[in-house]
mmCIF file of C-alpha atoms in Angstrom:
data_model
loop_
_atom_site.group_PDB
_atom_site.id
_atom_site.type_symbol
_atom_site.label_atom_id
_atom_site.label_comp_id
_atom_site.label_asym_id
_atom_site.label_seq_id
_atom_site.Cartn_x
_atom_site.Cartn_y
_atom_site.Cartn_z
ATOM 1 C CA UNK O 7 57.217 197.972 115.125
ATOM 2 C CA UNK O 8 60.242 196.219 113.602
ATOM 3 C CA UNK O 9 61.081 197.122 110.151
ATOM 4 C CA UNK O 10 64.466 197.941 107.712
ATOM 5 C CA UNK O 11 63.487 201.076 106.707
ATOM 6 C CA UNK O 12 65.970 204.233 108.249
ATOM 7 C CA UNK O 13 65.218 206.984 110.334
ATOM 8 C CA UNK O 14 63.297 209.077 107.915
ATOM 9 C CA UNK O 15 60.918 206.363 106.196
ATOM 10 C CA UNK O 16 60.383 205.490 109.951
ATOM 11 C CA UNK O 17 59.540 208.825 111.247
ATOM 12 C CA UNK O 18 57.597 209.557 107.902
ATOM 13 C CA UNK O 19 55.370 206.792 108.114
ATOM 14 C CA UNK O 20 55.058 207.271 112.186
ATOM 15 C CA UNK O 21 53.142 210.672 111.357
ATOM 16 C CA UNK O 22 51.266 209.173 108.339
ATOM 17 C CA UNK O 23 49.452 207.036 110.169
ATOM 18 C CA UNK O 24 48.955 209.243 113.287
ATOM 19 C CA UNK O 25 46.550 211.374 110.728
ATOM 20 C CA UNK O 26 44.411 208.940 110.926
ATOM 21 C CA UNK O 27 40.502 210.166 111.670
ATOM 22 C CA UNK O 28 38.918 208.427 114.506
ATOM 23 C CA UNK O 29 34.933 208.134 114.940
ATOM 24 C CA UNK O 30 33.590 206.450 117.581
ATOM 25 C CA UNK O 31 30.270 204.998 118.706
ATOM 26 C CA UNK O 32 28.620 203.221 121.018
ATOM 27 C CA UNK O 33 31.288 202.567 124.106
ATOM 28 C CA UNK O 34 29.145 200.497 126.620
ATOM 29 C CA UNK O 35 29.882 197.972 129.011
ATOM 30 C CA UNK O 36 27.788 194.813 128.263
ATOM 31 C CA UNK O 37 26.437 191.514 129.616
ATOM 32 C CA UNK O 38 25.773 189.853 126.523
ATOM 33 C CA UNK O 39 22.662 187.506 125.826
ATOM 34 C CA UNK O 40 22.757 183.857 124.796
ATOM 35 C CA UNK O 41 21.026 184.657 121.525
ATOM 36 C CA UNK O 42 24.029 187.560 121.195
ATOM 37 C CA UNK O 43 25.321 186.074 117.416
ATOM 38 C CA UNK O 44 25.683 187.687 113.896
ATOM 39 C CA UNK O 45 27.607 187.336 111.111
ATOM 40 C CA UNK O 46 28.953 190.783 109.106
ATOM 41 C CA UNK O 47 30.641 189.834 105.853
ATOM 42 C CA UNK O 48 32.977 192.966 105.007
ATOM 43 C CA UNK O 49 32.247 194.724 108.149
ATOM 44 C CA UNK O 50 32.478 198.625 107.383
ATOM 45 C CA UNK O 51 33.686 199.391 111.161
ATOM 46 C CA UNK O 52 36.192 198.438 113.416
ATOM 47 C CA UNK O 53 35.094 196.716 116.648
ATOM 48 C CA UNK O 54 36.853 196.823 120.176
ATOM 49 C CA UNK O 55 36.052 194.592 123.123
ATOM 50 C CA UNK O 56 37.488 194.009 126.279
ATOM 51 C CA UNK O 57 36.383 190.794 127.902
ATOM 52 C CA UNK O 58 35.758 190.952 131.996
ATOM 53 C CA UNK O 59 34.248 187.057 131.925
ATOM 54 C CA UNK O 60 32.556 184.638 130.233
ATOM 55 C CA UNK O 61 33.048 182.709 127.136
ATOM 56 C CA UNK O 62 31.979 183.101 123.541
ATOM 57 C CA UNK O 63 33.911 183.103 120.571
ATOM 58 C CA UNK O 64 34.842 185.689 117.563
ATOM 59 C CA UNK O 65 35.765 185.065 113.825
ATOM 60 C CA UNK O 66 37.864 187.559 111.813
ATOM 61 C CA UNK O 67 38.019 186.263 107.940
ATOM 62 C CA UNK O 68 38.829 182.297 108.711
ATOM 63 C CA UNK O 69 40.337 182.431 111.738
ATOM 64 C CA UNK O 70 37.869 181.567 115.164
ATOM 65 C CA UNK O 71 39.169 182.472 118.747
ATOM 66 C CA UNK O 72 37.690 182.228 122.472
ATOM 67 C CA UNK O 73 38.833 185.178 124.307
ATOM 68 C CA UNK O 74 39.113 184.969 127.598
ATOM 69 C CA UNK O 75 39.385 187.728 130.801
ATOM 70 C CA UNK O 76 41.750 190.213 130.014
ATOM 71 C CA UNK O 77 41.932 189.869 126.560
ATOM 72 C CA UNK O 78 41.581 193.241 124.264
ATOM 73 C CA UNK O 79 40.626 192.349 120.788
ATOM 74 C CA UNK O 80 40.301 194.591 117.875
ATOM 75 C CA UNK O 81 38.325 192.761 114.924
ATOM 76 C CA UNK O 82 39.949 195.091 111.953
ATOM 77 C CA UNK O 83 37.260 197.173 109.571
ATOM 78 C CA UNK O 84 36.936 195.171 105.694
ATOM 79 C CA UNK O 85 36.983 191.435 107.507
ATOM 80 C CA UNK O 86 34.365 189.338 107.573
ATOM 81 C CA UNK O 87 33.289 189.278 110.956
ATOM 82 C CA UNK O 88 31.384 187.177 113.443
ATOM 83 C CA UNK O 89 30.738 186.142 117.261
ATOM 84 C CA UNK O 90 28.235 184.201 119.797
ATOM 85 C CA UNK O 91 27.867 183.029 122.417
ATOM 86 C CA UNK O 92 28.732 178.555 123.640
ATOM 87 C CA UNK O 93 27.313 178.368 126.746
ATOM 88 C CA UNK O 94 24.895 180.356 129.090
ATOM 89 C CA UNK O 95 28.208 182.102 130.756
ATOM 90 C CA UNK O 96 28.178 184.733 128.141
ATOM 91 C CA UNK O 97 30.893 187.396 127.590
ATOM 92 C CA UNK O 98 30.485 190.686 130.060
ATOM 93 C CA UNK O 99 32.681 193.337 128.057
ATOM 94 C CA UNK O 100 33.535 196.900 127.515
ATOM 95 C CA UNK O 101 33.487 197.628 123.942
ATOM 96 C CA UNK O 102 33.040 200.366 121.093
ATOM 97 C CA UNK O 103 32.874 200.392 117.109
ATOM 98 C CA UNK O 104 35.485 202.909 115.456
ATOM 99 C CA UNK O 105 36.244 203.591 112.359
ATOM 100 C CA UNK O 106 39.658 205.053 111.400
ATOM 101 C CA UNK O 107 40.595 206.204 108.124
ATOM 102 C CA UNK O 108 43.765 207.615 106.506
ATOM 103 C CA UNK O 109 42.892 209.072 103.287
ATOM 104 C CA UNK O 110 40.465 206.364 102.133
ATOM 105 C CA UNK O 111 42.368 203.287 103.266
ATOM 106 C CA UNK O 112 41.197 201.746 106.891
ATOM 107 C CA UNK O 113 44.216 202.305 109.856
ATOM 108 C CA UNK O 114 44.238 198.129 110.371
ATOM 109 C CA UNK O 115 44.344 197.876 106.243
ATOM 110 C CA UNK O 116 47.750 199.580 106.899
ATOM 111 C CA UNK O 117 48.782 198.399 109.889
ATOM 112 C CA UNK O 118 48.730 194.658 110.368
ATOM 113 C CA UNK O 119 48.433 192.824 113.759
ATOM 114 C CA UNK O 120 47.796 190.166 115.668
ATOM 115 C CA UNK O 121 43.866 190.166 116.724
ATOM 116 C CA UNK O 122 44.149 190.497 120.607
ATOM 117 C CA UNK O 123 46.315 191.373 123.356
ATOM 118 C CA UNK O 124 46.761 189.981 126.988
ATOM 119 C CA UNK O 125 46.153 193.069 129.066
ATOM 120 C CA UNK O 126 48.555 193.979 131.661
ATOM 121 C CA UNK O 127 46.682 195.919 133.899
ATOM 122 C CA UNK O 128 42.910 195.227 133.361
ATOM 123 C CA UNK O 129 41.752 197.500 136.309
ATOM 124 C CA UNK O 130 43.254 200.270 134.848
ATOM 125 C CA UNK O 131 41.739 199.526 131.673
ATOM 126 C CA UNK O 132 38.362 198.968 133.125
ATOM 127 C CA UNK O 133 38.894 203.017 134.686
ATOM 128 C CA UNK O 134 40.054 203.987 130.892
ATOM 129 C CA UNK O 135 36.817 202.719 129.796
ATOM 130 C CA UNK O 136 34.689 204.326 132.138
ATOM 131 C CA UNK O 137 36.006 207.519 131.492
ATOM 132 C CA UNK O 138 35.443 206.884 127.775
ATOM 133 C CA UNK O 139 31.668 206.184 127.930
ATOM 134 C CA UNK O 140 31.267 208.607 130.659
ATOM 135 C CA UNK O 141 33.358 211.459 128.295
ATOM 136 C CA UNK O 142 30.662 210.193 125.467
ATOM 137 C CA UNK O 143 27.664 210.435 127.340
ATOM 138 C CA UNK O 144 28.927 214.316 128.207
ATOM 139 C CA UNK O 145 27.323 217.163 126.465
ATOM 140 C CA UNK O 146 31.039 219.294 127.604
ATOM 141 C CA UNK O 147 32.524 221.415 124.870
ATOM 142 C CA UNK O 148 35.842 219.139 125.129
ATOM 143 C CA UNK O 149 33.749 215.557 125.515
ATOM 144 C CA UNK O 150 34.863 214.628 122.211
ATOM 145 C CA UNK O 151 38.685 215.418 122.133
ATOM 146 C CA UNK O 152 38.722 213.191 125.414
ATOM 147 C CA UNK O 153 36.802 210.787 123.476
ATOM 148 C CA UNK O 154 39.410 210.351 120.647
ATOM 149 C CA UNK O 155 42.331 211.188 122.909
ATOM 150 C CA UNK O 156 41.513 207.881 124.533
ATOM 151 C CA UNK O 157 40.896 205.809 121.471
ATOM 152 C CA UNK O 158 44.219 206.981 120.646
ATOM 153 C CA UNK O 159 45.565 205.654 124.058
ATOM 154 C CA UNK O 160 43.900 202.463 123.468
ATOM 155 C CA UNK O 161 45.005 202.168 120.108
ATOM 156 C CA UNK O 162 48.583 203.025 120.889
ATOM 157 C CA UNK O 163 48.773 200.619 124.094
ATOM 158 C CA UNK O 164 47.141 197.874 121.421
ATOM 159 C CA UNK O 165 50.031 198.314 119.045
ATOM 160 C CA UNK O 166 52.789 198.463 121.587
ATOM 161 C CA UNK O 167 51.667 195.395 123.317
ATOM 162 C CA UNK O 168 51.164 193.364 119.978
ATOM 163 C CA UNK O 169 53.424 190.321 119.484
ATOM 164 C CA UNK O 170 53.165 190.794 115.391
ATOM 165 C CA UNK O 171 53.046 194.582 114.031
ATOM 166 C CA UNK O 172 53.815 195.284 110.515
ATOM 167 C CA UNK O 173 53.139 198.209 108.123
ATOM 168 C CA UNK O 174 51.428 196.926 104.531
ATOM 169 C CA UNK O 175 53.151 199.374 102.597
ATOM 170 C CA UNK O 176 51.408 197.710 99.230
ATOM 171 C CA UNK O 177 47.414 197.808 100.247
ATOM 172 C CA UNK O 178 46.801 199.848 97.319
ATOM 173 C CA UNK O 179 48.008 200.437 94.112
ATOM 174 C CA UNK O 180 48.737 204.657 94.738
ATOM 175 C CA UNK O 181 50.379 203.621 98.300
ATOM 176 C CA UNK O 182 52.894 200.990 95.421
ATOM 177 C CA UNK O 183 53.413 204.021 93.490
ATOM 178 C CA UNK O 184 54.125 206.200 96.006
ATOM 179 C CA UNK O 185 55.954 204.143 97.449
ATOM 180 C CA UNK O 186 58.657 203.885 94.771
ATOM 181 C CA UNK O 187 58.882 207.544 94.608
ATOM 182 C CA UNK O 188 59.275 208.408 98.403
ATOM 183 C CA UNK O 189 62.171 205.866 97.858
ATOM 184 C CA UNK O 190 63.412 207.731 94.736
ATOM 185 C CA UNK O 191 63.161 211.116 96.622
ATOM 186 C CA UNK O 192 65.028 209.566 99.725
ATOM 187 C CA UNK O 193 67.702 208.389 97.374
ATOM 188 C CA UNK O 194 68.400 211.912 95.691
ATOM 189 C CA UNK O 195 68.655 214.371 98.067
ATOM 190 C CA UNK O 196 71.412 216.246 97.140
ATOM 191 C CA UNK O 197 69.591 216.317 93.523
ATOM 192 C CA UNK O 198 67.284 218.845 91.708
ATOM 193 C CA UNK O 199 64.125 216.487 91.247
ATOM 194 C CA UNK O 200 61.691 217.680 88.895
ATOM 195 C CA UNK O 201 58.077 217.317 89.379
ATOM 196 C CA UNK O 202 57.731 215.870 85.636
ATOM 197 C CA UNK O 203 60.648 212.982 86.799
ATOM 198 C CA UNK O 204 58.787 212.084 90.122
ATOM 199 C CA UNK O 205 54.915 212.087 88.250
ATOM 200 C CA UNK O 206 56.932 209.981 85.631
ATOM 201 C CA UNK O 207 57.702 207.094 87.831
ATOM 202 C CA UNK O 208 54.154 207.297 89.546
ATOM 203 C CA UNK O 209 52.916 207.101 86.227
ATOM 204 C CA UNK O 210 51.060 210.488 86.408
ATOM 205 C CA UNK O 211 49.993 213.646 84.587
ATOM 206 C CA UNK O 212 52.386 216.070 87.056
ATOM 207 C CA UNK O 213 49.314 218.439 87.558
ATOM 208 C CA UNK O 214 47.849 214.697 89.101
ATOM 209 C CA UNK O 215 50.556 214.439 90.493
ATOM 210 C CA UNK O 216 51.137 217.372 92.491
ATOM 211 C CA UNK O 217 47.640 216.631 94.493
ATOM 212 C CA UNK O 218 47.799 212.847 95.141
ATOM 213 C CA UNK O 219 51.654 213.208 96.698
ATOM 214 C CA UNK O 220 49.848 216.168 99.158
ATOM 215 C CA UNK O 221 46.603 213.379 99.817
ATOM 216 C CA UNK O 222 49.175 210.786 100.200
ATOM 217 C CA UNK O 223 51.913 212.615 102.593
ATOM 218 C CA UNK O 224 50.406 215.825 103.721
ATOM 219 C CA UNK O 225 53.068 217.651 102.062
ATOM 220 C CA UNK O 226 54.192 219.028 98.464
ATOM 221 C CA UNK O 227 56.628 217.303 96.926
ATOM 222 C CA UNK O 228 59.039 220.395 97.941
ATOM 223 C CA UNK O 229 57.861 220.220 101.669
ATOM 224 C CA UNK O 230 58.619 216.688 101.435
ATOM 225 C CA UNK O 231 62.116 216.780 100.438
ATOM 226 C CA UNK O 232 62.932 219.488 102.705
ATOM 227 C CA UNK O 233 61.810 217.840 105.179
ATOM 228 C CA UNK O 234 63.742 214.307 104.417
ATOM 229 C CA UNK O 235 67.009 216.858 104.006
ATOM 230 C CA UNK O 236 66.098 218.439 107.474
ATOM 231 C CA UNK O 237 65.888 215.003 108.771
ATOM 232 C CA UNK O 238 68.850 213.868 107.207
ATOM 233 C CA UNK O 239 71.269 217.233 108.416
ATOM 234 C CA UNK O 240 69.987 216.863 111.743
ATOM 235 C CA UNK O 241 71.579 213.575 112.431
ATOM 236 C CA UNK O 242 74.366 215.098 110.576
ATOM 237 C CA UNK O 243 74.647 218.071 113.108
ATOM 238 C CA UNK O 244 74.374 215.710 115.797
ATOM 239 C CA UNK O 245 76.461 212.563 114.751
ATOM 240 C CA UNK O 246 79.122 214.097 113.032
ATOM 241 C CA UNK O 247 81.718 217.333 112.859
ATOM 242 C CA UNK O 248 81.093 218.430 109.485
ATOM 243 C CA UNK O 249 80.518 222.365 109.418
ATOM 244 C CA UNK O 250 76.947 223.886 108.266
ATOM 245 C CA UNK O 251 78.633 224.785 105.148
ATOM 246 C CA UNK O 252 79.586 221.244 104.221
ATOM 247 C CA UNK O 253 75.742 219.530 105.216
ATOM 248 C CA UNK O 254 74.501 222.079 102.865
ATOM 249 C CA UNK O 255 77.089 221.066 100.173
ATOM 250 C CA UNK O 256 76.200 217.621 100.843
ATOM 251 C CA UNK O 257 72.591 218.595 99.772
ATOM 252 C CA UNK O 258 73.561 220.626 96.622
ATOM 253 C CA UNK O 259 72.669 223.461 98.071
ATOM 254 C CA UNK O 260 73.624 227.123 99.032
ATOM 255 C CA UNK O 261 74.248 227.966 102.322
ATOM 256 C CA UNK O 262 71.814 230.614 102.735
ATOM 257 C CA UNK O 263 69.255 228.457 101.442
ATOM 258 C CA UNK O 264 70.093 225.583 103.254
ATOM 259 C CA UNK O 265 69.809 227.571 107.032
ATOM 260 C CA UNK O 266 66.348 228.959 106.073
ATOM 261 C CA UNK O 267 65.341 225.961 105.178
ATOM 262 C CA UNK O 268 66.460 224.085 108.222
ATOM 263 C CA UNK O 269 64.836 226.945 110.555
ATOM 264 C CA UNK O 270 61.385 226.713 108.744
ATOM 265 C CA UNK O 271 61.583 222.503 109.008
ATOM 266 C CA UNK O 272 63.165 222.383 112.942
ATOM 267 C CA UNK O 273 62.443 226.125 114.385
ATOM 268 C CA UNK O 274 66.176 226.564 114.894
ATOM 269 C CA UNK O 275 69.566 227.758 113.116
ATOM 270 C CA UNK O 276 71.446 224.689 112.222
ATOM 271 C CA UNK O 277 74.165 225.699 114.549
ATOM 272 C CA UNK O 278 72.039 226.280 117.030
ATOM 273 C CA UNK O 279 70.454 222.791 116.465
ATOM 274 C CA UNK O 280 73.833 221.266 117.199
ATOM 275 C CA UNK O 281 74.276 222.729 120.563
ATOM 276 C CA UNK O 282 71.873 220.523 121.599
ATOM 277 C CA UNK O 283 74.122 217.669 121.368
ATOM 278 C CA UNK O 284 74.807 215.959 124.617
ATOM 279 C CA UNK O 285 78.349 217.277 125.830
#
């Protein structure tokens, strides 16, 4: 996933989306009908197939496309959706509906890519998907984490092989606002930031505030900064030789405070966290 942002905006939003809450129903290998057509304006789920042969077509929004063997698709939850069949050699294909939802803003309303993916090793996949529908039919106490453990591998191996995968950091107007202010915070570290100044440029009441930053991030707005300044003196520690005393300086802080707050974001003394460099 290509983008400008640094190392922190990158890692932040790498664990944002990880949260998000998978669901899945109905994984099933199928030889479809001829009749097999429908049209779903604003379809509520997402849909996964897999296509082992035949020919048919699919239509996310405008766009129409024939899939062929090997081809993964993912038709993204909110599109209008559609599909059939053009000929008697209908589509056989592995496939599941999923939903998966970060706060209430759909995974693919977040993350933008291309449609489908050319697999590179479809037997494999074909075992992945076994395993899923055989984990789902499974009345095991752990069915279900294997369940979502491999949408989660399918989702992943989706992303990484996409030719086109972008974060819409805009899809709502909260995500705009909070937005600006993860930007503010990541611009005044080494600053006391009020609550009142950061529910100011949100354009919030700060109590309001307080809860849609934790919905938003998963952290206070105090977790949060500690956690960009942890980020931040770790590739201080590890790029550079300024002493402890100087990172925590650099953060306007005291040194005391600076350690135990390092130790509660990393699980180790700052020091310590720099003899890990590579020597």
């Amino acid at each position: 996933m290509k983008s400008d942002m640094n190392a922190s905006q990158r890692t932040f939003w790498n664990k944002y989306i990880a949260k998000a809450r998978i669901d899945v129903d109905y994984p099933s290998y199928t030889k479809v009908s001829r009749s097999w057509n429908d049209e779903i304006p604003a379809c509520p789920v997402n849909r996964l197939y897999f296509i082992m042969e035949g020919e048919g077509f699919l239509k996310i929004g405008d766009q129409t496309y024939y899939p062929r063997p090997g081809e993964l698709y993912i038709l993204p939850a909110g599109s209008d959706q559609a599909y059939g069949t053009i000929s008697d050699h209908t589509f056989g294909k592995y496939w599941f509906h999923f939903t998966a939802k970060i706060g209430d803003l759909d995974l693919f309303q977040i993350v933008q890519t291309n449609p489908f993916i050319v697999v590179k090793d479809p037997a494999a996949l074909q075992q992945t998907f076994e395993k899923l529908i055989a984990y789902r039919r499974s009345d095991a106490l752990s069915a279900e984490f294997r369940v979502t453990g491999i949408v989660h591998e399918l989702i992943a191996e989706f992303m990484e092989s996409n030719t086109s995968v972008k974060l819409n950091l805009a899809t709502t107007p909260t995500h705009e606002k909070m937005n600006g202010v993860l930007r503010y915070m990541e611009q005044h570290m080494a600053d006391q930031v009020s609550i009142e100044t950061l529910a100011q440029l949100a354009h919030y009441h700060p109590n309001y505030f307080i809860n849609a930053f934790k919905q938003f991030t998963g952290y206070s707005p105090i977790q949060y900064m500690n956690h960009l300044r942890s980020e931040k003196a770790k590739d201080l520690l590890l790029t550079t030789e300024l002493n402890v005393s100087q990172i925590a300086d650099s953060f306007g802080m005291e040194l005391s405070y600076f350690s135990r707050m390092f130790k509660e974001q990393t699980g180790f003394k700052p020091t310590a966290f720099r003899d890990l460099r590579p020597r």
